[in-house]
C-alpha atoms as an extended CHARMM CRD file, in Angstrom:
* protein
*
        71  EXT
         1         1  MET       CA             11.7970000000       -3.8000000000        5.6920000000  PROA      1               0.0000000000
         2         2  ASP       CA              9.9110000000       -1.6110000000        8.1080000000  PROA      2               0.0000000000
         3         3  GLU       CA              7.0590000000       -3.0000000000       10.1730000000  PROA      3               0.0000000000
         4         4  PHE       CA              3.6290000000       -3.0830000000        8.6100000000  PROA      4               0.0000000000
         5         5  ILE       CA              0.1220000000       -4.0420000000        9.6310000000  PROA      5               0.0000000000
         6         6  LEU       CA             -2.2280000000       -5.4890000000        7.0230000000  PROA      6               0.0000000000
         7         7  ARG       CA             -5.9150000000       -4.6820000000        7.3460000000  PROA      7               0.0000000000
         8         8  LEU       CA             -8.7440000000       -5.8780000000        5.1030000000  PROA      8               0.0000000000
         9         9  VAL       CA            -11.4820000000       -3.2540000000        5.0460000000  PROA      9               0.0000000000
        10        10  ASP       CA            -14.3360000000       -2.2380000000        2.7850000000  PROA      10              0.0000000000
        11        11  LEU       CA            -13.0450000000        0.6580000000        0.6890000000  PROA      11              0.0000000000
        12        12  PRO       CA            -14.7170000000        2.5150000000       -2.1870000000  PROA      12              0.0000000000
        13        13  VAL       CA            -14.7290000000        0.4210000000       -5.3640000000  PROA      13              0.0000000000
        14        14  THR       CA            -12.2290000000        2.7960000000       -6.9750000000  PROA      14              0.0000000000
        15        15  VAL       CA             -9.6100000000        2.1880000000       -4.2520000000  PROA      15              0.0000000000
        16        16  ASN       CA             -7.6410000000       -1.0690000000       -4.2460000000  PROA      16              0.0000000000
        17        17  ALA       CA             -5.4630000000       -0.2520000000       -1.2430000000  PROA      17              0.0000000000
        18        18  VAL       CA             -3.9210000000        2.5950000000        0.7050000000  PROA      18              0.0000000000
        19        19  THR       CA             -1.0480000000        2.8030000000        3.1680000000  PROA      19              0.0000000000
        20        20  VAL       CA             -0.8790000000        5.1070000000        6.1780000000  PROA      20              0.0000000000
        21        21  LEU       CA              2.1830000000        5.6710000000        8.3490000000  PROA      21              0.0000000000
        22        22  ASP       CA              1.1140000000        5.7250000000       12.0130000000  PROA      22              0.0000000000
        23        23  GLU       CA              2.5650000000        7.5240000000       15.0400000000  PROA      23              0.0000000000
        24        24  ASN       CA              4.7470000000        4.4910000000       15.8860000000  PROA      24              0.0000000000
        25        25  GLY       CA              6.3670000000        4.5560000000       12.4590000000  PROA      25              0.0000000000
        26        26  ASP       CA              4.5300000000        1.4130000000       11.3430000000  PROA      26              0.0000000000
        27        27  TYR       CA              2.9000000000        1.1750000000        7.9300000000  PROA      27              0.0000000000
        28        28  ASN       CA             -0.8000000000        0.3130000000        8.0190000000  PROA      28              0.0000000000
        29        29  ILE       CA             -1.7500000000       -1.2400000000        4.6910000000  PROA      29              0.0000000000
        30        30  TYR       CA             -5.4960000000       -1.1510000000        4.0960000000  PROA      30              0.0000000000
        31        31  VAL       CA             -6.5610000000       -3.5230000000        1.3060000000  PROA      31              0.0000000000
        32        32  ASN       CA            -10.0620000000       -3.4450000000       -0.1210000000  PROA      32              0.0000000000
        33        33  ALA       CA            -11.9240000000       -6.5060000000        1.1900000000  PROA      33              0.0000000000
        34        34  ARG       CA            -14.3500000000       -6.2120000000       -1.7380000000  PROA      34              0.0000000000
        35        35  LEU       CA            -11.6660000000       -7.2690000000       -4.2190000000  PROA      35              0.0000000000
        36        36  PRO       CA            -11.1690000000      -10.8810000000       -5.3190000000  PROA      36              0.0000000000
        37        37  ASP       CA             -8.2860000000      -12.6370000000       -3.5450000000  PROA      37              0.0000000000
        38        38  GLU       CA             -5.8270000000      -12.2830000000       -6.4330000000  PROA      38              0.0000000000
        39        39  GLN       CA             -6.4630000000       -8.5460000000       -6.7410000000  PROA      39              0.0000000000
        40        40  GLN       CA             -6.0380000000       -8.1690000000       -2.9700000000  PROA      40              0.0000000000
        41        41  LYS       CA             -2.6250000000       -9.8420000000       -3.2220000000  PROA      41              0.0000000000
        42        42  LYS       CA             -1.5920000000       -7.5610000000       -6.0950000000  PROA      42              0.0000000000
        43        43  ALA       CA             -2.7740000000       -4.4750000000       -4.2220000000  PROA      43              0.0000000000
        44        44  PHE       CA             -0.8350000000       -5.5640000000       -1.1230000000  PROA      44              0.0000000000
        45        45  GLN       CA              2.3510000000       -6.1070000000       -3.1660000000  PROA      45              0.0000000000
        46        46  HSD       CA              1.8910000000       -2.6950000000       -4.8080000000  PROA      46              0.0000000000
        47        47  GLU       CA              1.6860000000       -1.0060000000       -1.4050000000  PROA      47              0.0000000000
        48        48  LYS       CA              4.7730000000       -2.8940000000       -0.1990000000  PROA      48              0.0000000000
        49        49  ARG       CA              6.6950000000       -1.5540000000       -3.2100000000  PROA      49              0.0000000000
        50        50  HSD       CA              5.7590000000        1.9940000000       -2.1390000000  PROA      50              0.0000000000
        51        51  ILE       CA              7.2560000000        1.2270000000        1.2850000000  PROA      51              0.0000000000
        52        52  LYS       CA             10.3920000000       -0.3550000000       -0.1620000000  PROA      52              0.0000000000
        53        53  LYS       CA             10.9840000000        2.6620000000       -2.4190000000  PROA      53              0.0000000000
        54        54  ASP       CA             10.5720000000        5.1210000000        0.5050000000  PROA      54              0.0000000000
        55        55  HSD       CA              7.7300000000        6.9590000000       -1.2090000000  PROA      55              0.0000000000
        56        56  PHE       CA              6.4580000000        8.1350000000        2.1690000000  PROA      56              0.0000000000
        57        57  TYR       CA              9.6080000000       10.1790000000        2.7110000000  PROA      57              0.0000000000
        58        58  LYS       CA              9.9720000000       11.7110000000       -0.7550000000  PROA      58              0.0000000000
        59        59  ALA       CA              8.3680000000       14.7610000000       -2.2800000000  PROA      59              0.0000000000
        60        60  ASP       CA              8.1320000000       13.1380000000       -5.7140000000  PROA      60              0.0000000000
        61        61  PRO       CA              4.9060000000       13.6000000000       -7.7080000000  PROA      61              0.0000000000
        62        62  VAL       CA              2.2510000000       10.9660000000       -7.0480000000  PROA      62              0.0000000000
        63        63  GLU       CA              2.2990000000        9.9260000000      -10.7120000000  PROA      63              0.0000000000
        64        64  LEU       CA              6.0020000000        9.0910000000      -10.4820000000  PROA      64              0.0000000000
        65        65  CYS       CA              5.5670000000        7.1180000000       -7.2560000000  PROA      65              0.0000000000
        66        66  GLU       CA              2.6690000000        5.1640000000       -8.7480000000  PROA      66              0.0000000000
        67        67  ALA       CA              4.6680000000        4.3790000000      -11.8760000000  PROA      67              0.0000000000
        68        68  GLU       CA              7.5810000000        3.1350000000       -9.7390000000  PROA      68              0.0000000000
        69        69  ALA       CA              5.2890000000        0.8850000000       -7.6930000000  PROA      69              0.0000000000
        70        70  ILE       CA              3.8510000000       -0.9300000000      -10.7050000000  PROA      70              0.0000000000
        71        71  GLU       CA              5.1930000000       -4.4400000000      -11.2750000000  PROA      71              0.0000000000
């Protein structure tokens, strides 16, 4: 798997996590620090599935990518 950096940050309550590809090609996974631990873990795993499925390099609709990243 590609390199990733996990960051716990305060995000809006409607956002569990988001991943950003940086200039070095590393994935920065931002997980909402306001979530309970178990939800943080689930959000992190969800973002890792996006990485594994190469969603950052496809032009697929967001709805399809989200559906593919669900457990």
